[in-house]
Coordinates of C-alpha atoms in Angstrom, one line a residue:
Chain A
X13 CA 57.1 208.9 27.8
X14 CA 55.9 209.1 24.3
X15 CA 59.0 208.4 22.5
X16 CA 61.2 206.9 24.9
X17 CA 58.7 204.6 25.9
X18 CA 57.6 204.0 22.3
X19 CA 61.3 202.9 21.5
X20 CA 61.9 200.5 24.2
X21 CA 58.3 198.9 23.4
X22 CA 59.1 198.3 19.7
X23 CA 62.5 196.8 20.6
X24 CA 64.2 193.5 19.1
X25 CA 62.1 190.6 18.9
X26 CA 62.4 188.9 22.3
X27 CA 60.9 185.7 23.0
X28 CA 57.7 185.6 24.4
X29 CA 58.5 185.8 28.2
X30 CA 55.4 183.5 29.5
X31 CA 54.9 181.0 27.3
X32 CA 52.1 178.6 29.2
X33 CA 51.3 175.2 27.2
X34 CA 47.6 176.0 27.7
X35 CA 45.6 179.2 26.6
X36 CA 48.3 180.9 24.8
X37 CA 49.2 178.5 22.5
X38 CA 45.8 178.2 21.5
X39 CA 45.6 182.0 21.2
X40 CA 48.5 182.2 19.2
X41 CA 46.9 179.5 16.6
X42 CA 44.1 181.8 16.2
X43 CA 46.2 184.8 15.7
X44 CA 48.7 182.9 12.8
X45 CA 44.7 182.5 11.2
X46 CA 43.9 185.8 11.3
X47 CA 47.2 186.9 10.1
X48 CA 46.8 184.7 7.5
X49 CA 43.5 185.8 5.9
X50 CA 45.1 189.5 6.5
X51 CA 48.1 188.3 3.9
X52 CA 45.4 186.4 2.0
X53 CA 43.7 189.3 1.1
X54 CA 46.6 191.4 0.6
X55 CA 47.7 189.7 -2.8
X56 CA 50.0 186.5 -1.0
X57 CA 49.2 183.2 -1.4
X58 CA 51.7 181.5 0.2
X59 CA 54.2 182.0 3.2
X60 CA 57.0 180.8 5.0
X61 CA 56.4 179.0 8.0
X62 CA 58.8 181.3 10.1
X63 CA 57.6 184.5 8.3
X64 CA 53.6 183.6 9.5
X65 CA 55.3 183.2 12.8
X66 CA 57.1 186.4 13.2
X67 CA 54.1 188.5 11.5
X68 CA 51.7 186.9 14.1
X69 CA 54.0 188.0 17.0
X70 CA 54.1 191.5 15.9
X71 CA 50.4 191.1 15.9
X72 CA 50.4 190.0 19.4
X73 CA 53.0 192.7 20.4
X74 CA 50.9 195.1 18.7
X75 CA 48.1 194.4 20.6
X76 CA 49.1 194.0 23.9
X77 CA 51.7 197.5 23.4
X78 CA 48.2 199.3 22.3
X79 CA 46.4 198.3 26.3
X80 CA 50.0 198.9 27.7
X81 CA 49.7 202.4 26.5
X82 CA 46.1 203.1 26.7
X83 CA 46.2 201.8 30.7
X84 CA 48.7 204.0 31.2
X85 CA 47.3 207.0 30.0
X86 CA 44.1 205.6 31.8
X87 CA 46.0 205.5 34.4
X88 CA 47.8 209.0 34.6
X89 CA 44.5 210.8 34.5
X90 CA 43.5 208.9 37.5
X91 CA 41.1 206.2 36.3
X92 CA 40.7 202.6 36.1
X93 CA 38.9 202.0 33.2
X94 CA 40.3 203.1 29.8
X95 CA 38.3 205.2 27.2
X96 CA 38.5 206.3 23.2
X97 CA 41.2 209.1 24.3
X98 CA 43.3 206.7 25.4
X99 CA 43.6 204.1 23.1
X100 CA 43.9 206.8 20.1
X101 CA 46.3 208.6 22.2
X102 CA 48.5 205.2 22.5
X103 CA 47.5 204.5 18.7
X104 CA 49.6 207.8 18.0
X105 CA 52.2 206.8 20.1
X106 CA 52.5 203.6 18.0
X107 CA 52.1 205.6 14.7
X108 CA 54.9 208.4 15.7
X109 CA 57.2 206.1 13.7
X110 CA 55.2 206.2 10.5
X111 CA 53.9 209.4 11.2
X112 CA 50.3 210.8 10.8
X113 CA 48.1 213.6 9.9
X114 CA 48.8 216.5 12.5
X115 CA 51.2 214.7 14.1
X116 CA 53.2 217.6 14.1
X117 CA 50.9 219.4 16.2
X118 CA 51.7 218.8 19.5
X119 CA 48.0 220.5 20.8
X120 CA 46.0 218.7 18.8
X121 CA 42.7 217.5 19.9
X122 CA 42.7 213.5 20.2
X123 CA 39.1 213.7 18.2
X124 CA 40.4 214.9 15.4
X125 CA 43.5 212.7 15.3
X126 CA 45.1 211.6 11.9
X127 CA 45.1 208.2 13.0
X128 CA 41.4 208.2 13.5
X129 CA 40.9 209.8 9.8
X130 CA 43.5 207.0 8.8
X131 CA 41.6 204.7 10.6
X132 CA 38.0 205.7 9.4
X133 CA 39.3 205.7 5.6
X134 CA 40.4 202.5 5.9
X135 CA 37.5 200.7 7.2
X136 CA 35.8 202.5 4.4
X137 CA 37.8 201.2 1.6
X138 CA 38.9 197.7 3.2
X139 CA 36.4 194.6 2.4
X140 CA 35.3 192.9 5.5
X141 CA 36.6 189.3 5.8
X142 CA 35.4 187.4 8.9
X143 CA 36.9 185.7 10.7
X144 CA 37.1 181.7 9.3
X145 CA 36.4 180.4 12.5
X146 CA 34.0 180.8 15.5
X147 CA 35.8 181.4 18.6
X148 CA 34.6 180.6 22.4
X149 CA 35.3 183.0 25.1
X150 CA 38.3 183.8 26.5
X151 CA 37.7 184.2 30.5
X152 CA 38.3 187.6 30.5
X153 CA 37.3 190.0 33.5
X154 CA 35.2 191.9 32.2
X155 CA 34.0 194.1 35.0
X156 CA 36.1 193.7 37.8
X157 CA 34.1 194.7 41.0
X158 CA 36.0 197.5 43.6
X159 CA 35.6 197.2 47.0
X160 CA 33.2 199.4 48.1
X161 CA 34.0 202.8 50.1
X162 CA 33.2 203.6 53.2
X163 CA 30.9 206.2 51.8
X164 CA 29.1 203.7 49.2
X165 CA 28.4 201.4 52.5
X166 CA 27.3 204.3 53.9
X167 CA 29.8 203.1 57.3
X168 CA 32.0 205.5 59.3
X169 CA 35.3 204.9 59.2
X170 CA 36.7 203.4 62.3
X171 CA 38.8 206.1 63.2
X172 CA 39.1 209.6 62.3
X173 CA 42.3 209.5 60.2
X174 CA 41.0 207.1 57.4
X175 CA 39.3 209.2 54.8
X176 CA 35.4 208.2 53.4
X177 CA 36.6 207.8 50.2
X178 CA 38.6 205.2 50.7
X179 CA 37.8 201.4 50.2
X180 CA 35.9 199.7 53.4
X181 CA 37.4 196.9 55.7
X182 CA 36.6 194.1 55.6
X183 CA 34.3 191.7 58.1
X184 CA 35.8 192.5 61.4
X185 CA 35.6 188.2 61.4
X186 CA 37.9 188.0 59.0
X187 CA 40.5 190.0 61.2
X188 CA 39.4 190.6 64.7
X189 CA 39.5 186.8 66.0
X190 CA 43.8 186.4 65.1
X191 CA 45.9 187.0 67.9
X192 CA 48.2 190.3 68.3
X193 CA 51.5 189.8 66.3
X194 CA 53.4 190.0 69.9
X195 CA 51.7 186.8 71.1
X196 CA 52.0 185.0 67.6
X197 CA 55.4 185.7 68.2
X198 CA 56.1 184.5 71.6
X199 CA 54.1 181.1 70.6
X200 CA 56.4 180.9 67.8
X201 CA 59.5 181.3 70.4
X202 CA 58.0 178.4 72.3
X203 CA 56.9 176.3 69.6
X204 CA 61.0 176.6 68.6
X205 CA 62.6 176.4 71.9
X206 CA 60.4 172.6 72.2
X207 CA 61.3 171.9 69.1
X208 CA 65.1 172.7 70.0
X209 CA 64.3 171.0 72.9
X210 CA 63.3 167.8 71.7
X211 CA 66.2 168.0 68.9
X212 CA 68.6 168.1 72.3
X213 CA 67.3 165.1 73.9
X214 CA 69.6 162.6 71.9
X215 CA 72.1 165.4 71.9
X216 CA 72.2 165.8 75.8
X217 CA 72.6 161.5 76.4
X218 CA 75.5 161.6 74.5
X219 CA 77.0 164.7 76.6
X220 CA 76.2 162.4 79.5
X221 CA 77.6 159.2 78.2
X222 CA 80.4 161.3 77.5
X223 CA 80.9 162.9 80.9
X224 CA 80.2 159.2 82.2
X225 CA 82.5 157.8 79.8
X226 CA 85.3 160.4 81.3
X227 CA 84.4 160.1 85.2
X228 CA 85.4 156.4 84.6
X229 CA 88.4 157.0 82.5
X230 CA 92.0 156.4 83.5
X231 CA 92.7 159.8 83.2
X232 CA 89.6 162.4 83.7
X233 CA 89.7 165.7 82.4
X234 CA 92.1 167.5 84.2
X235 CA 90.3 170.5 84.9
X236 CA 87.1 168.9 87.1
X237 CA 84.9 171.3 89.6
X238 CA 84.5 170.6 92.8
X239 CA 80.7 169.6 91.7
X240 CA 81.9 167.1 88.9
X241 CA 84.2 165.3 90.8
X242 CA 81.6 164.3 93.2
X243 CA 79.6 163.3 90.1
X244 CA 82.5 162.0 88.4
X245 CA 82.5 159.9 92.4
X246 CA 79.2 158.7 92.0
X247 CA 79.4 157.6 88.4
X248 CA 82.4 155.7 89.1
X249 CA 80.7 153.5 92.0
X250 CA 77.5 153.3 89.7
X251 CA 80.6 151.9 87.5
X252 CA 81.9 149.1 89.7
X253 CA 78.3 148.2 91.0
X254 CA 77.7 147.6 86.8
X255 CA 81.4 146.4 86.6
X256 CA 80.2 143.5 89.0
X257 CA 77.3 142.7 87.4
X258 CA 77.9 143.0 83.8
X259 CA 81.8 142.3 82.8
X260 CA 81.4 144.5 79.9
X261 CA 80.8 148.0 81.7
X262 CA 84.5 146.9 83.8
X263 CA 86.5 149.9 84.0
X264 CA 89.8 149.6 81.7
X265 CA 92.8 147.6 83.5
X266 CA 95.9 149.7 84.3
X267 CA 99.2 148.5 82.4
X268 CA 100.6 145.8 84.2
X269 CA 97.5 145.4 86.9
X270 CA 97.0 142.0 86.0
X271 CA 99.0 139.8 84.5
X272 CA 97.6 138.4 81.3
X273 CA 99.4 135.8 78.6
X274 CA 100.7 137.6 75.7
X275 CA 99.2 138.2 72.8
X276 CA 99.0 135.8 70.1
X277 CA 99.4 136.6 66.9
X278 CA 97.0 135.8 64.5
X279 CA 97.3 132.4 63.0
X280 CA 98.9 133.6 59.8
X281 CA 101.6 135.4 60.8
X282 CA 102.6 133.1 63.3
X283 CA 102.3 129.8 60.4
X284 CA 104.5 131.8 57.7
X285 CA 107.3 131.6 60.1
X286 CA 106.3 128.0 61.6
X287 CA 106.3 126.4 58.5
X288 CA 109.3 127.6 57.6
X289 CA 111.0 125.6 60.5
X290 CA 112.0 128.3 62.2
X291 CA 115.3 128.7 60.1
X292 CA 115.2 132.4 59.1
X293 CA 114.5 133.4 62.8
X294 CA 117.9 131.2 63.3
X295 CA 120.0 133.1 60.8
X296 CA 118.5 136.4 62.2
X297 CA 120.0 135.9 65.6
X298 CA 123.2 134.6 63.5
X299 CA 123.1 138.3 62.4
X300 CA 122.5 140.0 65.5
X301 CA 125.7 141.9 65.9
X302 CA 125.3 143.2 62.6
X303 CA 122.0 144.4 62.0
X304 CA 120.4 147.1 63.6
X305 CA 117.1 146.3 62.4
X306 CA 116.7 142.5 64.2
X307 CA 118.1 144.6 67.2
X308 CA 115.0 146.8 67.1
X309 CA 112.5 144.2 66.1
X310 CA 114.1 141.6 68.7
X311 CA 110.9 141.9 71.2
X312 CA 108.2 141.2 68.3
X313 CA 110.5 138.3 67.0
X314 CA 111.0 136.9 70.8
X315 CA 106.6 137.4 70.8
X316 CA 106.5 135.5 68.0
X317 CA 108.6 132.6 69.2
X318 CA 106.5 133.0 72.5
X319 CA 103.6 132.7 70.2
X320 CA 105.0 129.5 68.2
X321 CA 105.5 127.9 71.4
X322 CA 101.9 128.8 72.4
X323 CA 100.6 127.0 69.1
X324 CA 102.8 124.2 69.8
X325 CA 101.5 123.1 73.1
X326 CA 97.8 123.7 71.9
X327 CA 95.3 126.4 72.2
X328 CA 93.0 125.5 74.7
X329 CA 95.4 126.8 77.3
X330 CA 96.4 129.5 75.5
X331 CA 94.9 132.7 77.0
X332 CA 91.2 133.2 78.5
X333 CA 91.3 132.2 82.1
X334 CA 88.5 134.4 83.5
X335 CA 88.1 137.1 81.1
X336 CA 85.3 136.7 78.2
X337 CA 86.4 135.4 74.9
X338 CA 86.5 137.9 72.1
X339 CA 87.4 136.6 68.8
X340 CA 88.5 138.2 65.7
X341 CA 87.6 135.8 62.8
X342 CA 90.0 136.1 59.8
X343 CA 88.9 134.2 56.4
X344 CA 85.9 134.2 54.4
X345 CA 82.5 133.4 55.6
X346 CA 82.3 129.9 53.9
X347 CA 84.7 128.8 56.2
X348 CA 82.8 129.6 59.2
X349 CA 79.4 128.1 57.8
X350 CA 81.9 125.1 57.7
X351 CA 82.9 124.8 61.2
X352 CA 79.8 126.1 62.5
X353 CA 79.2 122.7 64.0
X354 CA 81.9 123.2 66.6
X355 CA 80.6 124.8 69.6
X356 CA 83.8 126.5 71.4
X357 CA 85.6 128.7 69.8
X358 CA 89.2 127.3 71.0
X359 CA 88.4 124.5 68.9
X360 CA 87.3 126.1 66.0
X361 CA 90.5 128.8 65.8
X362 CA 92.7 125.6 66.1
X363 CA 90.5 123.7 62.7
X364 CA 90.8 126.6 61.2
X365 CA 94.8 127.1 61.6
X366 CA 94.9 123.0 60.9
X367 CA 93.5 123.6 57.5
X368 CA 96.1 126.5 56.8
X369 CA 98.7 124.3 57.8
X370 CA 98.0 121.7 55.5
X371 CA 97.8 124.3 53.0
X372 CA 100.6 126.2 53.9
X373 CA 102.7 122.8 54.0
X374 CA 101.2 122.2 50.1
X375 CA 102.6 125.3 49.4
X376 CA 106.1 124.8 50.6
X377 CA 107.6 126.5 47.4
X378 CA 106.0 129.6 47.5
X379 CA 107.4 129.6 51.1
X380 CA 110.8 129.1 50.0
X381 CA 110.5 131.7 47.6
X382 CA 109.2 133.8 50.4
X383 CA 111.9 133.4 52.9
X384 CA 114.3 134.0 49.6
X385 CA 112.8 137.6 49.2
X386 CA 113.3 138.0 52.4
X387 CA 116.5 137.3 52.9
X388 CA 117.4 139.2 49.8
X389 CA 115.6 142.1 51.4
X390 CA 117.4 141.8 55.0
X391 CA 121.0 141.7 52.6
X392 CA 120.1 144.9 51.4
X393 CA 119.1 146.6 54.3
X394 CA 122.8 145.3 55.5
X395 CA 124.4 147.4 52.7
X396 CA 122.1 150.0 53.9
X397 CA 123.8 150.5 56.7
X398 CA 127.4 149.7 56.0
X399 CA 126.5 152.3 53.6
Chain B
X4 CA 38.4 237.8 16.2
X5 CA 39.2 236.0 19.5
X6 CA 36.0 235.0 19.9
X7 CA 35.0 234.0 16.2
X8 CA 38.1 231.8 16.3
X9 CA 36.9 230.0 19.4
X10 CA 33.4 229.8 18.0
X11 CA 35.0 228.0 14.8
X12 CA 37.2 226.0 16.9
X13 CA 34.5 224.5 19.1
X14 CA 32.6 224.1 16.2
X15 CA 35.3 222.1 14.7
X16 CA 35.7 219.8 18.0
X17 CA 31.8 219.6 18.0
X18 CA 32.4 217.8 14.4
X19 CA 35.4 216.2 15.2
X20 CA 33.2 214.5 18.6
X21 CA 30.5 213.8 15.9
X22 CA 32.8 212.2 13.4
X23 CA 34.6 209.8 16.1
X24 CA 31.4 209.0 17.8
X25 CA 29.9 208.3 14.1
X26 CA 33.0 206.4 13.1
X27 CA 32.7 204.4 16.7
X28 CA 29.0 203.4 15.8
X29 CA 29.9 202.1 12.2
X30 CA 32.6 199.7 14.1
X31 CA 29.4 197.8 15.3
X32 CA 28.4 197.0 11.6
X33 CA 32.1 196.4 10.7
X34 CA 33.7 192.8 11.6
X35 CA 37.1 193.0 11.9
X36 CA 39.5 189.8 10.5
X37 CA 40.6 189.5 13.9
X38 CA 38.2 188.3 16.2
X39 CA 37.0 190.5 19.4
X40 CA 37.6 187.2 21.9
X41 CA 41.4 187.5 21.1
X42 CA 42.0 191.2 21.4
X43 CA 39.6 191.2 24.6
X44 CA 41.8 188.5 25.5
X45 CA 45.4 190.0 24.8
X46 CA 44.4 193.6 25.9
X47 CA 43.2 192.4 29.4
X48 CA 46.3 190.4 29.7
X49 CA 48.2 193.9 29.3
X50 CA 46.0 195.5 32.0
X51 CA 43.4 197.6 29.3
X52 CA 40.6 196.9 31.1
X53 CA 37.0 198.6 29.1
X54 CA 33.9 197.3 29.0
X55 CA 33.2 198.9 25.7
X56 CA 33.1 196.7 22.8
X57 CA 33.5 199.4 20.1
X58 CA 36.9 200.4 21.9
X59 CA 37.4 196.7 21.7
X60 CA 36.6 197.0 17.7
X61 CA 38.7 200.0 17.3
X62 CA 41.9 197.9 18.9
X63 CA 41.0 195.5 16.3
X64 CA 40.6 197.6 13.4
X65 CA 43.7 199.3 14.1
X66 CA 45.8 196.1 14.5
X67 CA 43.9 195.2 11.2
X68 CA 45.1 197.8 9.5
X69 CA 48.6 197.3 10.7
X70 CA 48.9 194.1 9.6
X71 CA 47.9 194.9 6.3
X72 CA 49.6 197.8 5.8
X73 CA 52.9 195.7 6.3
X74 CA 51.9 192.6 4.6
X75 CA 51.0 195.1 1.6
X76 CA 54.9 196.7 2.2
X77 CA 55.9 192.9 2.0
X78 CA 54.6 192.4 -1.3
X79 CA 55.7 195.1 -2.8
X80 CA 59.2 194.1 -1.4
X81 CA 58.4 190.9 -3.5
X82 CA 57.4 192.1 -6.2
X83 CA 60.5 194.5 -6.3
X84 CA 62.8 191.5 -6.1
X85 CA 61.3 189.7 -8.6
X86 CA 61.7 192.8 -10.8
X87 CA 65.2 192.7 -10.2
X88 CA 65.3 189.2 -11.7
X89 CA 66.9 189.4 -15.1
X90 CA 64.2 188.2 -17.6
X91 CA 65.7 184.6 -18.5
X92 CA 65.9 183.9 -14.6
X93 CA 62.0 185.3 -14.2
X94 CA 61.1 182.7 -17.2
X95 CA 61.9 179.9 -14.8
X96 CA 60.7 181.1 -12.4
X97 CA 57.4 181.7 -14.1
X98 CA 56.4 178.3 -13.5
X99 CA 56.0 179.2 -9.3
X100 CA 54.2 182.4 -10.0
X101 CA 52.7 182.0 -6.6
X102 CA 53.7 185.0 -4.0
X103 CA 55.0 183.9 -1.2
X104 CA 55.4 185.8 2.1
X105 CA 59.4 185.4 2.9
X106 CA 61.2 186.0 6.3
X107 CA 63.4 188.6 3.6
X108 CA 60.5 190.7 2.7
X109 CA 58.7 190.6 6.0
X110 CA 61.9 191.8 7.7
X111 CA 62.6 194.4 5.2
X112 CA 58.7 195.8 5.6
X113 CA 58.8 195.8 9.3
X114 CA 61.9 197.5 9.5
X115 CA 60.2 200.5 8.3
X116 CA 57.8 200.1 11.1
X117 CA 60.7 200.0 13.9
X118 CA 60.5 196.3 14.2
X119 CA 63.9 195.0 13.8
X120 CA 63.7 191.2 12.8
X121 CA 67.3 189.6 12.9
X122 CA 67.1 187.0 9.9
X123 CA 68.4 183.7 11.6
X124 CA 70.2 182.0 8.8
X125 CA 71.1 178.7 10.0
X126 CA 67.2 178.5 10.7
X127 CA 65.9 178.0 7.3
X128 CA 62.6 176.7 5.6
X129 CA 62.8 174.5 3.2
X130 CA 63.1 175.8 -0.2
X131 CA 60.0 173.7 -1.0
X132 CA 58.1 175.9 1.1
X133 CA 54.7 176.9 -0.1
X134 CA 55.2 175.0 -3.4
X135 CA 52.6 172.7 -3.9
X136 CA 52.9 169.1 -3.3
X137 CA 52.1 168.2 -7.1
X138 CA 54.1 170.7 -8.6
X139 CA 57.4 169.9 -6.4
X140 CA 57.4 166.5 -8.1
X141 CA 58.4 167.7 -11.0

């Protein structure tokens, strides 16, 4: 203990390990004064900055290694409170690497220590110099109170294995009135299993929109109880009762249930190839029995001429008989604010494809140029496949 | 024999509790540099815990000493270098005959008191350091 310990305590300067903005700092000033008028009267009259620094951390280290040893001797022989023994017994420990009178003796008794003599001489021969400053007090504990015993109370121990000498209980208040871990715990449970609860609620209206969203799909899962499809039974006449009143909540049409116009393709597409007059759908039929590619994409080109002639008789008959109107807007917003005037949307698509016309038909070169690509393109994929 | 040798060494201890118990009084009349608020303060931040000021004293008197004993190894340090100096150097330097306390000698003093202080050297003080303002105009 006494020179292993003593070792490890004197070690490389570390950092100080808590270093709070508040007390110790201020502390620490104090000590780099004391140190100071230690030097002072020494013979120095100057010092480095970093030198001051170090020597006032030694200081420190000094210090707080002589309680460190002193509470643990304190503490071996069973006490609380330290006395003179052990502080000179940790001031030898300090001094083993200096050495001391009698230090050799390993029996020695601690009163007549050579650190004490040491000690003794030099308050004798050292002048005294004061501190410069007057210091407030540091809140130190100075008697800390124990709890009292069960014998100082003068109480019986509650049962018979606790010994007198130990320290009392406390206020049975403070203690009795909590419930027994085991019911803590089961409120906890229940606290957690609402709380679970609660989180579930969203959780469970999707599983049921879900299973709803299933019952009333073409195709329901394939594995369904007995039980579900009843549900799934239910749900779907719930479904057609909604279906009746609310077109949105229809079930999904079959392929081919009813007959609805084709699909016309956005404006854009279908104005590139209109205002080209129609001439490179021309030369791709004139290249039908060579090119495997127009084969393939025959049925979009024949949609597209279906969707010309659409745009050519005028869009208020196109489409929409009795189902709702849904519309995708292409274009900026500006556009829209524009035509907001117009109140059905027929006539609003067909303003907006006017206006591309025009600018489409403005832009007549970049068309050509277009259609040249294009052709250059459909060329290539030719020697693609002679290839 | 036995028992004279007892007798003598109780008689000894008996002294030896008279001299420390003397020596512990006479810390009441002596003020130590370093005040009792900050040793009361570090020592019950490393768990010491006494309410007797003279034990409170003694911590101080012994840190005291300790501090001097290596400031007073320091300047012997310093004074050893300057020795060294040849003598046309030391004439120059004559002009700062103040002693300063250097990281060099500090380090050198506490090594001899198991303190190992690693010199940083790319953490230097000026060289001005502890010159006085009036004289480093020159």
């Amino acid at each position: 203990m006494s020179d292993g310990g003593r070792e490890s305590e004197r070690g490389p300067e570390k950092p100080a390990p808590q270093r709070k903005p508040g007390g110790e700092e201020f502390a620490r000033a104090f000590v780099k004064v004391a140190v100071a008028q230690i030097c002072e009267s020494e013979g120095f009259q100057s010092f480095q900055q970093s030198a001051l620094e170090t020597l006032s951390d030694v200081t420190v280290r000094y210090i707080c290694d002589i309680g460190k040893t002193a509470h643990v001797y304190a503490n071996q022989a069973g006490r609380t409170e330290s006395n003179v023994f052990d502080i000179i017994q940790g001031l030898e420990d300090l001094g083993l690497a200096q050495g001391f009178l009698g230090a050799s003796d390993i029996e020695h008794c601690l009163a007549s220590s050579g650190t004490v003599r040491e000690l003794t001489q030099y308050v004798g021969e050292s002048e005294q110099i004061p501190f410069a400053y007057s210091l407030p007090q540091f809140p130190v504990a100075k008697d800390r109170k124990l709890t009292p015993s069960f014998l100082q109370i003068g109480e019986e121990p509650p049962s018979e294995h606790i010994p007198a000498w130990l320290p009392a209980f406390p206020d049975s208040g403070t203690y009795a009135q909590s419930s027994s871990p085991n019911d803590r715990t089961t409120e906890l449970k229940m606290a957690k299993i609402e709380q679970e609860n609660q989180r579930r609620k969203p959780e469970r209206s999707l599983l049921n929109l879900n299973q709803w969203l299933d019952s009333n799909g073409l195709e329901g899962p394939s594995s369904v109880d007995a039980g579900d499809a009843a549900k799934a039974k239910q749900a779907a006449a719930k479904a057609k009762q909604a279906a009746e009143s609310n077109p949105f909540l229809a079930a999904p049409l079959q392929y081919g249930e009813k007959e609805v116009s084709p699909v016309v393709l956005p404006a854009k597409t279908k104005l590139s190839n209109d205002t080209t007059t129609g001439n490179p759908i021309v030369k791709y039929h004139g290249m039908d029995n060579h090119v495997s590619v127009l084969e393939a994409f025959a049925p979009n080109i024949e949609a597209m001429k279906s969707g010309l002639h659409d745009s050519e008789e005028g869009h208020k008959t196109v489409l929409l008989n009795t189902r709702p109107t849904v519309q995708f807007k292409l274009g900026s917003r500006k556009k829209y604010l524009g035509s907001m005037l117009d109140s059905s949307p027929q006539n609003k698509s067909f303003e907006v494809t006017e206006s591309w016309i025009g600018r489409l038909n403005e832009k007549d070169d970049k068309k050509r140029r277009a259609e040249q690509i294009l052709k250059e393109s459909m060329g290539n994929l030719q020697e693609l496949d002679h290839l | 024999m036995n028992q004279n040798q007892q007798q003598q060494a109780s008689d000894g201890r008996h002294d030896d509790d008279a001299a420390l118990s003397d020596f512990l009084a006479s810390l009441m009349d002596y003020t130590p540099t370093i005040p009792d608020e900050l040793v009361e303060h570090y020592l019950a931040k490393s768990g010491f815990q006494c309410p007797d000021v003279r034990l409170i004293r003694l911590v101080a008197v012994a840190t005291q000493k300790f501090v001097s004993e290596v400031a007073s190894d320091a300047l012997q340090q310093c004074k050893a270098r300057q020795a060294a100096v040849v003598k046309d150097k030391r004439d120059k330097q004559q002009k700062d005959k103040r002693i300063i306390l250097t990281m060099e000698d500090l380090s050198r003093s506490l090594r001899e008191y198991g303190v190992n202080v690693k010199h940083q050297d790319y953490f230097a003080d000026s060289p001005s350091t502890g010159v006085d303002p009036a004289s480093r105009d020159e």
